[in-house]
């Protein structure tokens, strides 16, 4: 069966650990091979990290904008995927609808990699784990706080922490936090998961506090309502003081100082955001190697 990576929750702890091991090996499995990079949604970090990861592994990345390929407009997802699978050894896509990736997997003879969907962002979660373990220690020994919208980034982070046996506390305003069904799903993966109605509750004793923008790409028309809903949910120095001494701050970026995070926290020595961003390249290398590795 062709191996793909759409969601962190599809991985066992052993598989996730194997991807992390492969992040820093020197193998070049993409020598003289191509990787299709389809971007329905543009991105700074994802494009640069993926292109350079493919190059580092010896391959040739081919970047294609969504309007160039026209999935389900010019041709079906299935037809486009079958053709690209004949040119490339991996098809990677950053899409609006997660079902697009599932349709790709159903017809592809080569691995499919999720570079972001409305449901999940596995490459970001991998980069987050690499950053936390490099800076703090094994995830299974960490208490991780998420403050803000329970979006695709939050879901993948929560899955990664859970699969690795860590503790994650999720906090968000009404209508924007994980529900009971989601907590049950995450709990089955392992680790410890709890949901809180205030940012202070989630931050107490945390080794690291994560957040993300209040308004994700494609939600711009809802920005005023979201700013009102998330008023009081800014990660600032007062909130960080509720975490354990020496706690770190993480954000997948792009960030909006003065909204989801204050400038003094974003630009403080406790902020890992630049290192975290750089580890998107690290994570991409590991994911690409794992997709082409035979089952261990």
Coordinates of C-alpha atoms in Angstrom, one line a residue:
X1 CA 0.0 0.0 0.0
X2 CA 1.3 3.5 -0.9
X3 CA 2.2 5.5 2.2
X4 CA 0.7 9.0 2.6
X5 CA 0.6 11.6 5.4
X6 CA -2.6 13.5 5.8
X7 CA -3.1 13.6 9.6
X8 CA -0.9 13.1 12.6
X9 CA -3.6 10.9 14.2
X10 CA -3.0 8.4 11.4
X11 CA 0.4 7.7 12.8
X12 CA 1.4 5.4 15.7
X13 CA 3.9 6.7 18.2
X14 CA 6.6 4.5 16.6
X15 CA 5.9 6.0 13.2
X16 CA 5.9 9.6 14.5
X17 CA 9.2 8.9 16.3
X18 CA 10.6 7.5 13.0
X19 CA 9.7 10.7 11.1
X20 CA 11.4 12.7 13.8
X21 CA 14.5 10.5 13.5
X22 CA 14.6 11.0 9.7
X23 CA 14.5 14.8 10.1
X24 CA 18.3 14.9 10.6
X25 CA 19.6 12.0 8.6
X26 CA 21.7 12.6 5.4
X27 CA 19.9 10.3 3.0
X28 CA 18.9 11.7 -0.4
X29 CA 16.0 9.5 -1.6
X30 CA 14.8 12.1 -4.1
X31 CA 17.9 12.0 -6.3
X32 CA 16.8 12.8 -9.9
X33 CA 13.1 12.7 -8.9
X34 CA 10.4 15.3 -8.8
X35 CA 7.9 16.4 -6.2
X36 CA 4.7 18.1 -7.1
X37 CA 3.8 21.1 -4.8
X38 CA 0.2 22.2 -5.3
X39 CA -0.8 25.4 -3.5
X40 CA -4.5 26.3 -3.6
X41 CA -3.6 28.5 -0.6
X42 CA -0.4 30.5 -0.8
X43 CA 2.2 30.3 2.0
X44 CA 5.6 31.8 2.8
X45 CA 7.0 29.2 5.2
X46 CA 5.4 26.2 3.5
X47 CA 6.6 27.0 0.0
X48 CA 10.2 27.8 1.0
X49 CA 10.6 25.0 3.5
X50 CA 9.2 22.4 1.1
X51 CA 11.1 23.5 -1.9
X52 CA 14.4 23.6 0.0
X53 CA 13.6 20.2 1.7
X54 CA 13.1 18.6 -1.8
X55 CA 16.4 20.1 -3.0
X56 CA 18.3 19.0 0.1
X57 CA 17.1 15.4 -0.5
X58 CA 18.3 15.6 -4.1
X59 CA 15.0 16.2 -5.9
X60 CA 13.3 18.8 -8.0
X61 CA 10.3 20.6 -6.7
X62 CA 7.6 21.8 -9.1
X63 CA 5.5 24.6 -7.6
X64 CA 2.0 25.0 -9.0
X65 CA -0.6 27.6 -8.0
X66 CA -4.2 26.5 -7.5
X67 CA -5.5 28.5 -10.4
X68 CA -2.9 26.9 -12.7
X69 CA -4.1 23.4 -12.1
X70 CA -7.8 24.2 -11.5
X71 CA -8.9 21.2 -9.4
X72 CA -12.5 20.4 -10.2
X73 CA -12.6 23.5 -12.5
X74 CA -10.4 22.7 -15.4
X75 CA -10.2 19.0 -14.5
X76 CA -11.1 16.7 -11.7
X77 CA -9.0 16.1 -8.7
X78 CA -8.7 12.5 -9.7
X79 CA -7.5 13.1 -13.3
X80 CA -5.0 15.7 -12.2
X81 CA -3.6 13.4 -9.5
X82 CA -3.2 10.4 -11.8
X83 CA -1.2 12.5 -14.3
X84 CA 1.0 14.2 -11.6
X85 CA 1.7 10.7 -10.1
X86 CA 3.2 9.7 -13.4
X87 CA 5.7 12.7 -13.3
X88 CA 6.6 12.8 -9.6
X89 CA 7.4 10.4 -6.7
X90 CA 5.3 12.5 -4.2
X91 CA 2.3 14.7 -4.7
X92 CA 2.1 17.4 -1.9
X93 CA -0.9 19.7 -1.7
X94 CA -2.0 22.7 0.4
X95 CA -5.8 22.8 0.0
X96 CA -9.0 24.5 1.2
X97 CA -10.9 21.2 1.6
X98 CA -9.4 18.1 3.3
X99 CA -11.6 15.9 1.1
X100 CA -9.4 17.0 -1.8
X101 CA -6.5 15.2 -0.2
X102 CA -8.5 12.1 0.5
X103 CA -9.6 12.0 -3.2
X104 CA -6.0 12.2 -4.2
X105 CA -5.0 9.3 -2.0
X106 CA -7.8 7.2 -3.4
X107 CA -6.3 7.3 -6.9
X108 CA -2.6 8.0 -6.5
X109 CA 0.1 5.5 -7.1
X110 CA 2.6 7.7 -5.2
X111 CA 2.5 9.1 -1.6
X112 CA 0.3 12.2 -1.0
X113 CA 1.5 14.8 1.6
X114 CA -0.8 17.3 3.3
X115 CA 0.9 20.7 3.4
X116 CA -2.3 22.1 5.1
X117 CA -6.0 21.7 4.9
X118 CA -9.0 23.1 6.7
X119 CA -8.8 20.0 9.0
X120 CA -5.1 19.7 9.8
X121 CA -1.5 20.9 9.4
X122 CA 0.8 17.9 10.1
X123 CA 4.0 19.6 8.9
X124 CA 3.5 22.4 11.4
X125 CA 2.9 19.9 14.2
X126 CA 6.1 18.0 13.3
X127 CA 8.0 21.3 13.4
X128 CA 6.4 22.1 16.8
X129 CA 7.5 18.8 18.3
X130 CA 11.0 19.1 16.9
X131 CA 11.2 22.6 18.5
X132 CA 9.8 21.6 21.9
X133 CA 12.0 18.5 22.2
X134 CA 15.1 20.4 21.1
X135 CA 14.5 23.2 23.6
X136 CA 12.7 21.7 26.5
X137 CA 12.6 17.9 26.5
X138 CA 10.6 14.9 25.4
X139 CA 7.0 15.7 24.7
X140 CA 5.8 12.8 27.0
X141 CA 7.2 14.8 29.9
X142 CA 5.7 18.2 28.9
X143 CA 2.6 20.2 29.8
X144 CA 1.6 22.1 26.7
X145 CA -1.0 24.9 26.6
X146 CA -3.0 26.0 23.6
X147 CA -4.7 29.4 23.9
X148 CA -7.1 30.6 21.2
X149 CA -9.0 29.2 18.2
X150 CA -9.2 25.4 18.0
X151 CA -8.2 25.4 14.4
X152 CA -6.3 23.0 12.1
X153 CA -3.0 23.9 13.6
X154 CA -4.3 23.3 17.1
X155 CA -5.8 19.9 16.1
X156 CA -2.5 18.6 14.6
X157 CA -0.5 19.9 17.6
X158 CA -3.0 18.2 20.0
X159 CA -2.8 15.0 18.0
X160 CA 1.0 15.0 18.1
X161 CA 1.2 15.7 21.9
X162 CA -1.4 13.0 22.5
X163 CA 0.3 10.3 20.3
X164 CA 3.6 10.9 22.1
X165 CA 2.0 10.6 25.5
X166 CA 2.2 14.3 26.6
X167 CA -0.2 16.6 28.3
X168 CA -2.1 19.3 26.4
X169 CA -4.6 21.8 27.8
X170 CA -6.8 23.5 25.3
X171 CA -8.5 26.9 26.0
X172 CA -10.7 28.9 23.7
X173 CA -13.9 31.1 23.9
X174 CA -17.4 29.7 23.3
X175 CA -17.7 28.2 19.8
X176 CA -14.0 28.1 19.3
X177 CA -12.8 25.3 21.6
X178 CA -12.6 21.5 21.3
X179 CA -15.9 19.8 22.2
X180 CA -16.4 16.6 24.2
X181 CA -16.3 14.4 21.1
X182 CA -12.9 15.9 20.1
X183 CA -11.5 15.4 23.6
X184 CA -12.6 11.8 23.5
X185 CA -11.0 11.3 20.1
X186 CA -7.7 12.8 21.3
X187 CA -7.8 10.8 24.5
X188 CA -7.9 7.6 22.6
X189 CA -4.5 8.6 21.0
X190 CA -2.8 8.6 24.4
X191 CA -1.6 11.3 26.7
X192 CA -3.7 13.7 28.7
X193 CA -6.2 16.2 27.2
X194 CA -8.3 18.8 29.0
X195 CA -10.4 21.8 27.8
X196 CA -10.6 25.1 29.6
X197 CA -12.8 28.2 29.4
X198 CA -10.1 30.7 30.3
X199 CA -6.5 31.2 29.0
X200 CA -5.3 31.4 32.6
X201 CA -6.5 27.9 33.4
X202 CA -4.7 26.4 30.5
X203 CA -1.5 28.3 31.1
X204 CA -1.0 27.3 34.8
X205 CA 2.2 25.3 35.1
X206 CA 2.7 24.9 31.3
X207 CA 6.2 24.4 29.9
X208 CA 5.1 26.1 26.7
X209 CA 2.2 28.2 25.6
X210 CA 1.0 28.0 21.9
X211 CA -1.3 30.3 20.0
X212 CA -2.3 31.2 16.5
X213 CA -3.9 34.1 14.6
X214 CA -7.6 34.6 15.5
X215 CA -8.5 34.9 11.8
X216 CA -7.1 32.2 9.5
X217 CA -6.7 32.5 5.7
X218 CA -10.2 32.6 4.1
X219 CA -11.9 34.0 7.2
X220 CA -11.1 37.6 6.5
X221 CA -14.8 38.6 6.1
X222 CA -15.3 37.5 9.8
X223 CA -12.4 39.4 11.2
X224 CA -14.4 42.0 13.2
X225 CA -16.6 39.4 14.9
X226 CA -13.6 37.3 15.7
X227 CA -11.7 40.2 17.3
X228 CA -14.7 40.8 19.5
X229 CA -15.0 37.1 20.5
X230 CA -11.3 36.7 21.2
X231 CA -11.0 40.0 23.2
X232 CA -9.2 39.0 26.4
X233 CA -7.5 36.0 24.9
X234 CA -4.1 37.7 24.0
X235 CA -1.0 35.9 25.2
X236 CA 0.8 38.6 27.1
X237 CA 3.4 38.7 29.8
X238 CA 0.7 38.5 32.5
X239 CA -0.6 35.2 31.0
X240 CA 2.9 33.9 30.6
X241 CA 3.6 34.5 34.3
X242 CA 0.9 31.9 35.0
X243 CA 3.0 29.2 33.2
X244 CA 6.0 27.6 35.0
X245 CA 9.2 29.6 35.4
X246 CA 11.2 29.6 32.2
X247 CA 8.2 28.7 30.1
X248 CA 8.4 29.3 26.3
X249 CA 6.0 30.8 23.8
X250 CA 5.3 29.4 20.3
X251 CA 3.3 30.6 17.3
X252 CA 3.2 29.1 13.8
X253 CA 3.1 32.6 12.2
X254 CA 2.1 34.8 10.6
X255 CA 1.5 36.7 13.8
X256 CA -0.4 39.8 14.7
X257 CA 1.2 41.7 17.6
X258 CA -1.4 43.3 19.8
X259 CA -4.1 40.7 18.9
X260 CA -3.4 37.0 19.7
X261 CA 0.1 37.9 21.2
X262 CA 1.6 41.0 22.7
X263 CA 4.8 42.4 21.1
X264 CA 6.8 41.9 24.4
X265 CA 6.0 38.2 24.4
X266 CA 6.4 37.6 20.6
X267 CA 9.8 39.3 20.7
X268 CA 11.0 38.1 24.1
X269 CA 13.9 35.6 24.8
X270 CA 11.2 33.1 25.7
X271 CA 9.8 33.2 22.2
X272 CA 10.7 30.2 20.0
X273 CA 8.8 31.4 16.9
X274 CA 11.8 31.9 14.6
X275 CA 13.4 28.6 15.6
X276 CA 9.9 27.0 15.2
X277 CA 9.6 28.5 11.7
X278 CA 13.1 27.3 10.7
X279 CA 12.2 23.8 11.8
X280 CA 9.5 23.7 9.2
X281 CA 12.4 22.8 6.9
X282 CA 13.6 20.1 9.4
X283 CA 10.1 18.6 9.6
X284 CA 9.6 18.6 5.8
X285 CA 12.8 16.6 5.3
X286 CA 11.7 14.0 7.8
X287 CA 8.2 13.7 6.3
X288 CA 9.5 13.3 2.7
X289 CA 12.1 10.7 3.8
X290 CA 9.4 8.8 5.7
X291 CA 7.0 8.7 2.8
X292 CA 9.6 7.0 0.6
X293 CA 11.0 4.7 3.3
X294 CA 9.9 1.1 3.3
X295 CA 8.0 0.0 6.3
X296 CA 10.2 -0.8 9.3

